[in-house]
PDB file of C-alpha atoms in Angstrom:
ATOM      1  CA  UNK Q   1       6.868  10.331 -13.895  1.00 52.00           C
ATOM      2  CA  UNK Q   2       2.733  11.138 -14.857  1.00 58.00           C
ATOM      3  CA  UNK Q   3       0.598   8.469 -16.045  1.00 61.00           C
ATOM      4  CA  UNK Q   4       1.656   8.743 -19.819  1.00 67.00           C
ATOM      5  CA  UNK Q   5       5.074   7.537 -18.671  1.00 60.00           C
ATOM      6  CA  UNK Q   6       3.912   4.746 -16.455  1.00 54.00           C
ATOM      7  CA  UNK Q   7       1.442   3.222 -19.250  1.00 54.00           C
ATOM      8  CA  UNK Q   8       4.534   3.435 -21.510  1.00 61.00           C
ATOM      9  CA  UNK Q   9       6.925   1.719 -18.453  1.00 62.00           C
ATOM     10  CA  UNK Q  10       4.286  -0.583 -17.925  1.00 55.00           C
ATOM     11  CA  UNK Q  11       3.987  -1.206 -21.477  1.00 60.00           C
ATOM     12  CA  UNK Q  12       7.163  -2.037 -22.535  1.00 62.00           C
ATOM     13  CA  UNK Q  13       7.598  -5.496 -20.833  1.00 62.00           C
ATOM     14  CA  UNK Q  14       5.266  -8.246 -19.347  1.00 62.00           C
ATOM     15  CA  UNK Q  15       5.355  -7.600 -16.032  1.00 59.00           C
ATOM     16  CA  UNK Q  16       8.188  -5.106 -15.235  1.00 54.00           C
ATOM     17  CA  UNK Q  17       8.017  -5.772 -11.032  1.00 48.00           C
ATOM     18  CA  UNK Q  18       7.582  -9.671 -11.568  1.00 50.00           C
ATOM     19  CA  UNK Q  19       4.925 -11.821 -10.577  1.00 62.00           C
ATOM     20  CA  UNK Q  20       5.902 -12.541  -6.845  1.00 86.00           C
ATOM     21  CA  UNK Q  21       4.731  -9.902  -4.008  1.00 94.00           C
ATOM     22  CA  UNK Q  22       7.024  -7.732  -2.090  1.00 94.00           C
ATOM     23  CA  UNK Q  23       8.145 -10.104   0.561  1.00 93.00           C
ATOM     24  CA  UNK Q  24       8.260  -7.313   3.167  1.00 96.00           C
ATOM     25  CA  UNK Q  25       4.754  -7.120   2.827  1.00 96.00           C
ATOM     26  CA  UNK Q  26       4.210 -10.778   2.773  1.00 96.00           C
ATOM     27  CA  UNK Q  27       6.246 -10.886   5.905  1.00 95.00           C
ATOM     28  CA  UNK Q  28       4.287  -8.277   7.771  1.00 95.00           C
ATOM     29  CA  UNK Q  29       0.908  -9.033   6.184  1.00 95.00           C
ATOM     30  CA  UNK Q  30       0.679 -12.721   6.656  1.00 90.00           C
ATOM     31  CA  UNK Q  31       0.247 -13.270   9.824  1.00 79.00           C
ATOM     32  CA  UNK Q  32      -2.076 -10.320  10.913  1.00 79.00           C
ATOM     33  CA  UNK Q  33      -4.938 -10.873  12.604  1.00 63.00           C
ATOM     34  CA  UNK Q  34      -7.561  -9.967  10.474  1.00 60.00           C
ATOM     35  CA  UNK Q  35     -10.479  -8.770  12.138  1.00 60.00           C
ATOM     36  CA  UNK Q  36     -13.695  -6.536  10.326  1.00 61.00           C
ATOM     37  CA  UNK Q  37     -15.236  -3.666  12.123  1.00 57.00           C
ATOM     38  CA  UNK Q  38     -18.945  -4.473  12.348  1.00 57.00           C
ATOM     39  CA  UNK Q  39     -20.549  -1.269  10.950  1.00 58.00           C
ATOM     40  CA  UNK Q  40     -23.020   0.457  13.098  1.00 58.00           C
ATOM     41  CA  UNK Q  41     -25.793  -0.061  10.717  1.00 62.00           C
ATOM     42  CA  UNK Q  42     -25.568  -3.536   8.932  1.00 63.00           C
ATOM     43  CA  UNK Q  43     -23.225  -6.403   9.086  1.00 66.00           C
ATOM     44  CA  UNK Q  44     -19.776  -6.814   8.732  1.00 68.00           C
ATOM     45  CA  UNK Q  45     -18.196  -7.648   5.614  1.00 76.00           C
ATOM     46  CA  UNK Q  46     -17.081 -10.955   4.634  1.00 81.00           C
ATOM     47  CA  UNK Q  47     -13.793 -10.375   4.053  1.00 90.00           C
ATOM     48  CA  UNK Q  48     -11.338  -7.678   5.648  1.00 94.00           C
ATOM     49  CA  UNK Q  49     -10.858  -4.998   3.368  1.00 96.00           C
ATOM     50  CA  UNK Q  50      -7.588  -3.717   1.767  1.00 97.00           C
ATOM     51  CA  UNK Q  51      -6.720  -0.899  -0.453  1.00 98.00           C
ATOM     52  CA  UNK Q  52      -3.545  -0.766  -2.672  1.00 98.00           C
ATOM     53  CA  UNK Q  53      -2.343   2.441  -3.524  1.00 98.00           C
ATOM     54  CA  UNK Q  54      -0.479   2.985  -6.428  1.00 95.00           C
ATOM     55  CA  UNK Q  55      -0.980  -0.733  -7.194  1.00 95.00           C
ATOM     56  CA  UNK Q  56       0.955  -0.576 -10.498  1.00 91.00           C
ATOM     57  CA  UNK Q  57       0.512  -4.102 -11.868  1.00 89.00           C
ATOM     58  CA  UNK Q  58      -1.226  -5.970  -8.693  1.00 93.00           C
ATOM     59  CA  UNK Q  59       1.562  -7.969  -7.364  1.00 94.00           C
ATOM     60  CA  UNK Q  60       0.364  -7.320  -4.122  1.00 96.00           C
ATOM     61  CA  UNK Q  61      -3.065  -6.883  -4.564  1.00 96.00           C
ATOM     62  CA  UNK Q  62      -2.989 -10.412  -6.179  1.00 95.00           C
ATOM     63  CA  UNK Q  63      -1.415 -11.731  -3.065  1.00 96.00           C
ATOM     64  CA  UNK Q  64      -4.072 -10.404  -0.829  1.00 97.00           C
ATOM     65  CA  UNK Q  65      -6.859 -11.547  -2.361  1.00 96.00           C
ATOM     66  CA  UNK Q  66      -5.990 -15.101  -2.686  1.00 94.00           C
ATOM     67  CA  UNK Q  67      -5.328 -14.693   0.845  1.00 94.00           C
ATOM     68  CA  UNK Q  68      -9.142 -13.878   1.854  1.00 93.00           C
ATOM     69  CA  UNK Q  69      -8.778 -10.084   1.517  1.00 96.00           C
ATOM     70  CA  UNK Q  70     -11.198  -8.280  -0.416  1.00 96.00           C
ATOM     71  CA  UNK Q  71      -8.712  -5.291  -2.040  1.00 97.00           C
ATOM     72  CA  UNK Q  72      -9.651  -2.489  -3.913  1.00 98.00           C
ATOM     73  CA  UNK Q  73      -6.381  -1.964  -6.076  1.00 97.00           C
ATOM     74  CA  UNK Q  74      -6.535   1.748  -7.267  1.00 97.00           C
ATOM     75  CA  UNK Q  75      -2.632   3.045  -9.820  1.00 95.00           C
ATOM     76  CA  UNK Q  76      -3.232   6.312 -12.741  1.00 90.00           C
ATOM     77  CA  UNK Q  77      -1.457   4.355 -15.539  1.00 91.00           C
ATOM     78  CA  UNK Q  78      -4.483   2.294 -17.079  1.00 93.00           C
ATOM     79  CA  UNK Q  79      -2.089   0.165 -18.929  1.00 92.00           C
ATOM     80  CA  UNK Q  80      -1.104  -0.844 -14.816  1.00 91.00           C
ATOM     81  CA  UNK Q  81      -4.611  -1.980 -13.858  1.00 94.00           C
ATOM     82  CA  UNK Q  82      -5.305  -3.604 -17.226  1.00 92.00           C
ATOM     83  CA  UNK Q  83      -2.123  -5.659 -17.079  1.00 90.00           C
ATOM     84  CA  UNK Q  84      -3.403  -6.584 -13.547  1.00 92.00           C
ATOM     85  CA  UNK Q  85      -7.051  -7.425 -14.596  1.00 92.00           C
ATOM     86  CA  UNK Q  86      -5.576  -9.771 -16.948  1.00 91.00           C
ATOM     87  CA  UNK Q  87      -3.559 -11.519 -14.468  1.00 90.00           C
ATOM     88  CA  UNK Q  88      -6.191 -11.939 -11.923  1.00 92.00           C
ATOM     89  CA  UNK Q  89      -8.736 -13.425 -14.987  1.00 91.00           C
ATOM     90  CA  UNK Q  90      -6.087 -16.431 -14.855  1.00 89.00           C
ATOM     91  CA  UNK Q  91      -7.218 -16.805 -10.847  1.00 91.00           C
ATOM     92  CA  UNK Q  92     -10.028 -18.613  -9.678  1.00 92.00           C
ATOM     93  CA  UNK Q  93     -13.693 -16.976 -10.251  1.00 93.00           C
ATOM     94  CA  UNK Q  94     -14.076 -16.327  -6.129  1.00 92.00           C
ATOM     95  CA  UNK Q  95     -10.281 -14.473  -5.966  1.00 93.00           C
ATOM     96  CA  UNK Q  96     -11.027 -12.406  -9.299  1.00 92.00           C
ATOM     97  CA  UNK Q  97     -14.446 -11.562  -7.302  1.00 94.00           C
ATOM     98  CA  UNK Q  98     -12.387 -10.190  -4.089  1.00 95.00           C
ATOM     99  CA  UNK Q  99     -10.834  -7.404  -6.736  1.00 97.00           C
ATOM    100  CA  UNK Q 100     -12.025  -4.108  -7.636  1.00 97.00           C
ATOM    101  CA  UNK Q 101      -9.454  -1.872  -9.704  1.00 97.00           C
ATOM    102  CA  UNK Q 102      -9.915   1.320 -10.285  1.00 97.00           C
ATOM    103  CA  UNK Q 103      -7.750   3.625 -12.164  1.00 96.00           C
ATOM    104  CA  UNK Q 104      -7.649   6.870 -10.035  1.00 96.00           C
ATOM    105  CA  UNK Q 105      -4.994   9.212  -8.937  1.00 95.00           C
ATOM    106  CA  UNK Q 106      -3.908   8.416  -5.563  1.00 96.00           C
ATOM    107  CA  UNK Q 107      -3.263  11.490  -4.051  1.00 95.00           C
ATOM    108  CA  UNK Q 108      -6.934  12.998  -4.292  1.00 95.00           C
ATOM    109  CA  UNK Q 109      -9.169   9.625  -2.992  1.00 95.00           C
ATOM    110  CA  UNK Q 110     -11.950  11.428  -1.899  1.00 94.00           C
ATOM    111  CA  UNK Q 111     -12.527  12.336  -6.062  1.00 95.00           C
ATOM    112  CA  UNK Q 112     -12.006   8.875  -6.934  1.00 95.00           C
ATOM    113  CA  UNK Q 113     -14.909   8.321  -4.065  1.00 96.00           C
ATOM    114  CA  UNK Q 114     -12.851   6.191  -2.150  1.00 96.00           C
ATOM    115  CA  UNK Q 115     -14.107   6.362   1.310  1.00 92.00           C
ATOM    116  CA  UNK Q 116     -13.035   3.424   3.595  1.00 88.00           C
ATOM    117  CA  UNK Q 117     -13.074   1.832   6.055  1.00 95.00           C
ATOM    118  CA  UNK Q 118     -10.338  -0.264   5.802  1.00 96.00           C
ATOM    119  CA  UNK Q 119      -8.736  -3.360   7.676  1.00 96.00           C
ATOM    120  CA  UNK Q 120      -5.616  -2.813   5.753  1.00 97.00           C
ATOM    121  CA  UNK Q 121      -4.274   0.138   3.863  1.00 98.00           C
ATOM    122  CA  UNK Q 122      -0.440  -0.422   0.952  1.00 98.00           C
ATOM    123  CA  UNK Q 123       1.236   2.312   0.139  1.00 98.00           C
ATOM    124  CA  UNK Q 124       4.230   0.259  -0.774  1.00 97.00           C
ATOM    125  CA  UNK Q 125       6.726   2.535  -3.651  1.00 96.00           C
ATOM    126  CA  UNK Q 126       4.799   5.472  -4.096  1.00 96.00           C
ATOM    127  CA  UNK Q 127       7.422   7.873  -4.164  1.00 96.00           C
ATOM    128  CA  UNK Q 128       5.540  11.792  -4.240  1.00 96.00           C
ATOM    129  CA  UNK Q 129       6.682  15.477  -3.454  1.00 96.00           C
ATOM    130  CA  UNK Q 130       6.691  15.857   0.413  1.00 97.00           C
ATOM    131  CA  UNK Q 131       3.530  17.965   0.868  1.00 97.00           C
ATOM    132  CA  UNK Q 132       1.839  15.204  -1.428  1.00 97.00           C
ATOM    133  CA  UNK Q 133       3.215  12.576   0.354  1.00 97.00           C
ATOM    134  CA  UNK Q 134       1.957  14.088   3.697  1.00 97.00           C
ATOM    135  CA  UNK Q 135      -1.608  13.765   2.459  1.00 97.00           C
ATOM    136  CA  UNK Q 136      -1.840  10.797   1.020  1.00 97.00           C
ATOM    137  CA  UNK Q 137      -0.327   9.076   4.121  1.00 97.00           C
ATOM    138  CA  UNK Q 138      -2.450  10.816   6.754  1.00 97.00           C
ATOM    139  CA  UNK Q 139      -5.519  10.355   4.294  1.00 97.00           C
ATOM    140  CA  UNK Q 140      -4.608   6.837   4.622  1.00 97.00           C
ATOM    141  CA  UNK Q 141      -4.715   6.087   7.948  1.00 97.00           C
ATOM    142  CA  UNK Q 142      -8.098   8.060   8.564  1.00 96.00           C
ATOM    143  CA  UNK Q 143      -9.353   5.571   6.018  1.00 97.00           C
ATOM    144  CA  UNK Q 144      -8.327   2.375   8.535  1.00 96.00           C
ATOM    145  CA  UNK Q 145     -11.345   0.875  10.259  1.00 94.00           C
ATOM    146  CA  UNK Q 146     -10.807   0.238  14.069  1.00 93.00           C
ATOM    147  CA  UNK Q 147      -7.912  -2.741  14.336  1.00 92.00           C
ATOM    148  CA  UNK Q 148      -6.319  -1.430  10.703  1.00 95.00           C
ATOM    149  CA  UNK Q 149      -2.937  -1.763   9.770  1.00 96.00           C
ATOM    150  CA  UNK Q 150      -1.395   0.989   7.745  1.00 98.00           C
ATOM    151  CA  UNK Q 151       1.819  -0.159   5.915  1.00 98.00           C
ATOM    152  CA  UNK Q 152       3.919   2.486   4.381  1.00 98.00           C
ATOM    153  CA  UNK Q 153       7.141   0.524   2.367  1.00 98.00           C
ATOM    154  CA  UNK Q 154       8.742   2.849   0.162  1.00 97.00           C
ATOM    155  CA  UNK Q 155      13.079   3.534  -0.925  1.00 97.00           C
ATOM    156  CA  UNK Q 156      14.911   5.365   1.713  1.00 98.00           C
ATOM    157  CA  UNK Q 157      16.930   8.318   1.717  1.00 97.00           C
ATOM    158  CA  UNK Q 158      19.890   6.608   2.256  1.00 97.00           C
ATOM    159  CA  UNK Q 159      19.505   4.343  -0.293  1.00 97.00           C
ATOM    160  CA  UNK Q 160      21.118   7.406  -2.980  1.00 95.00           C
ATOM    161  CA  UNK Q 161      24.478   6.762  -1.248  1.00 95.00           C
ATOM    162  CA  UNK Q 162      24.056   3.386   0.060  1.00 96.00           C
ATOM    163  CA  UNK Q 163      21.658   1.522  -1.200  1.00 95.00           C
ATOM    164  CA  UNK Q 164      21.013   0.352  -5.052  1.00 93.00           C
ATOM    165  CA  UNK Q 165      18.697   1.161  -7.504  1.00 90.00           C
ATOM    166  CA  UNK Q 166      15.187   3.123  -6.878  1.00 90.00           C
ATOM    167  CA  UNK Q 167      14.690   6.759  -7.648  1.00 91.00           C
ATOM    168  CA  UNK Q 168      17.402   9.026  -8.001  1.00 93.00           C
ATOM    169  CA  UNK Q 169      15.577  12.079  -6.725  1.00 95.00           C
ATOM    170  CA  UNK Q 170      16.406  13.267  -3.405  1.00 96.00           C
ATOM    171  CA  UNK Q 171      13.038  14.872  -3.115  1.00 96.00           C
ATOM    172  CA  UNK Q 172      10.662  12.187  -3.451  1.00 96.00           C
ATOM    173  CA  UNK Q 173      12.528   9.619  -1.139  1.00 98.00           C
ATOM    174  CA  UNK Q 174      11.749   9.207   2.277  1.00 98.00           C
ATOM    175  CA  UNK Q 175      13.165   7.824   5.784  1.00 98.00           C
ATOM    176  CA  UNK Q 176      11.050   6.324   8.845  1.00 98.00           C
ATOM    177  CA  UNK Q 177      11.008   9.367  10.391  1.00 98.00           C
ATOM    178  CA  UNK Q 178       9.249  11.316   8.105  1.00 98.00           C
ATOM    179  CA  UNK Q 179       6.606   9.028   7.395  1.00 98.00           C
ATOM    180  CA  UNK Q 180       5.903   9.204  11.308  1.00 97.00           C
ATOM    181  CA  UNK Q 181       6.040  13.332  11.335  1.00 97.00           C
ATOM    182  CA  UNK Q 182       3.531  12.867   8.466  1.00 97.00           C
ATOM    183  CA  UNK Q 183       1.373  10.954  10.889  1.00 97.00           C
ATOM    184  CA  UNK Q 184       1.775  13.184  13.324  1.00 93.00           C
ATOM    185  CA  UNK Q 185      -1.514  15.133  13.117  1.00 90.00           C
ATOM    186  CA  UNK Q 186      -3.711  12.207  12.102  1.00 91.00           C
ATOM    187  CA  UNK Q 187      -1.664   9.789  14.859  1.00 89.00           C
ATOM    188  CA  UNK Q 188      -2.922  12.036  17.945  1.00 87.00           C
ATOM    189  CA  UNK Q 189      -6.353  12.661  16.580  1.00 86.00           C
ATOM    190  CA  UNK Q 190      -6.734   9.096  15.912  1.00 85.00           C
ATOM    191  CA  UNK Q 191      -4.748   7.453  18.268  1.00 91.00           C
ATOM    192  CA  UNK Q 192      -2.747   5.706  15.874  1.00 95.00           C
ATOM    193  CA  UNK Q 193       0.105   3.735  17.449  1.00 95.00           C
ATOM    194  CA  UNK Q 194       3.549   3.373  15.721  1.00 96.00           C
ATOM    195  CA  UNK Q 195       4.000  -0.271  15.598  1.00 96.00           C
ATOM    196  CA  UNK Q 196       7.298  -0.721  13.256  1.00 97.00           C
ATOM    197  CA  UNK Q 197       9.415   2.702  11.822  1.00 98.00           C
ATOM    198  CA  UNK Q 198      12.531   1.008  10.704  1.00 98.00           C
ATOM    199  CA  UNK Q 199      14.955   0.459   7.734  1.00 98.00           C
ATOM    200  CA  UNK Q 200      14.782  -2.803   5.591  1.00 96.00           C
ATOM    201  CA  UNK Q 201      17.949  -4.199   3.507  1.00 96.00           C
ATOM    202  CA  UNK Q 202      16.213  -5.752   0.631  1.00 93.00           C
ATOM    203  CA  UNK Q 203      18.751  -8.293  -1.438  1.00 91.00           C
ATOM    204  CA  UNK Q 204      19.385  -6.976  -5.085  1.00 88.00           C
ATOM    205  CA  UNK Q 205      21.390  -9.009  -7.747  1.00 86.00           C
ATOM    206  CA  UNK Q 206      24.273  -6.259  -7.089  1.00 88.00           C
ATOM    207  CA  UNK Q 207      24.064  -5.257  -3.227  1.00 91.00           C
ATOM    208  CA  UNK Q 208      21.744  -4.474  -0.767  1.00 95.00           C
ATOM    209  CA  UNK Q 209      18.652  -1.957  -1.477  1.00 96.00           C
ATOM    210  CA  UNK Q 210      17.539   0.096   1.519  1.00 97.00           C
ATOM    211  CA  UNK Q 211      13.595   0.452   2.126  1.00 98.00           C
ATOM    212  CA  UNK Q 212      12.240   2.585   4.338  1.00 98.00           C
ATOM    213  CA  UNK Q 213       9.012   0.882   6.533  1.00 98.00           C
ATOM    214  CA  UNK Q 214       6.486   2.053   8.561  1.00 98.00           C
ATOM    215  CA  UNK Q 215       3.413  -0.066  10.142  1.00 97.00           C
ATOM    216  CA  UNK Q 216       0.946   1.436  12.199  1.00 97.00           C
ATOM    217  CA  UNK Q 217      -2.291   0.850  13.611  1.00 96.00           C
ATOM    218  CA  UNK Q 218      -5.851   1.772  14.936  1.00 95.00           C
ATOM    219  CA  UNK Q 219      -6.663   1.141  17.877  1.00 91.00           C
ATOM    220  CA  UNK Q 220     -10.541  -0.746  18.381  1.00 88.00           C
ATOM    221  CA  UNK Q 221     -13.150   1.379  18.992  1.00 74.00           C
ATOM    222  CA  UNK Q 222     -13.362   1.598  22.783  1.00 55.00           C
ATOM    223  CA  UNK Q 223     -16.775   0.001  24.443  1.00 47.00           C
ATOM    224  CA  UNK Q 224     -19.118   2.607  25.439  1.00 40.00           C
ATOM    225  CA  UNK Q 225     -21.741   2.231  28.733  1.00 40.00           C
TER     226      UNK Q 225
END
């Protein structure tokens, strides 16, 4: 699906994901320890910083910022990030502050001049071509700042046969594993540590839906003499 096909997805319902957030992100997000580089040439930021990709409507970038993260929400279908912008205008004046949305595509971020760092980096249902998908996740976790969390969330392979709903292209869906080869490059240069590369069984109305996660994470920058 391009952009066209999202705005017309998008545009078809009220909010076609729900309100809510993605409770395995809630689950794995809540509770992290939320610490901001301090920048070697001015002070930290006030907020830890967060960037949504392929944000779609904001569920989860709604979610963050009225939990103290400052999120720059970034999906191609404009229809998406309006719907979202008009969501957040119902928030309170300081959350709707914490927001920047930006309609961009994902899988080139240094043209939509997004440049990092990051405390925490979504890429939660972005489904892409393998080689795509390679560079948008190792783009990702260059982006974290010392400390970041990189959470990949996305339908697993196994969900075709066994799961329920999602895409029904082979091709674009993904297990554990291959979000960690993706890494692989980026991991070592970085030092990027695996923290979580497991399957989720998300509830459906019908049965089960199987998600693919990954969590990893930067390590601090290391004190020098």
């Amino acid at each position: 699906m391009d952009a066209a096909d999202w705005d017309e997805r998008y545009a078809q319902t009220e909010l076609v994901w729900g309100a809510p957030p993605n409770s395995t992100v809630v689950e794995h997000i809540y509770g992290l320890q939320r610490r901001t580089a301090v920048p070697p040439d001015g002070d930290p930021p006030e907020f830890p910083r967060a960037l949504d990709l392929a944000c779609g409507e904001g569920r989860n970038t709604l979610w963050l910022a009225t939990h103290g993260w400052q999120v720059h929400a970034v999906d191609y279908s404009q229809v998406g990030i309006d719907k979202g912008r008009t969501v957040a205008s119902r928030l309170s004046r300081s959350v709707r502050g914490r927001i920047t949305w930006q309609c961009a595509d994902v899988t080139d971020l240094d043209a939509a001049g997004i440049t990092g760092p990051f405390e925490l980096v979504l890429m939660v249902f972005l489904h892409l071509p393998p080689e795509q998908r390679r560079s948008v996740v190792r783009r990702s976790a260059e982006l974290l700042a010392p400390d970041g969390t990189l959470l990949v969330l996305g339908h697993d392979t196994t969900n075709l046969t066994d799961g329920c709903g999602g895409p029904q292209d082979p091709a674009i869906l993904y297990t554990p594993d291959d979000i960690v080869a993706d890494l692989g490059p980026v991991a070592a240069a970085h030092r990027i540590r695996i923290r979580t590369a497991d399957r989720v069984f998300r509830p459906t109305e019908t049965r089960d839906a199987i998600d693919a996660l990954v969590i990893a994470t930067r390590p601090p920058d290391q004190p020098t003499d």
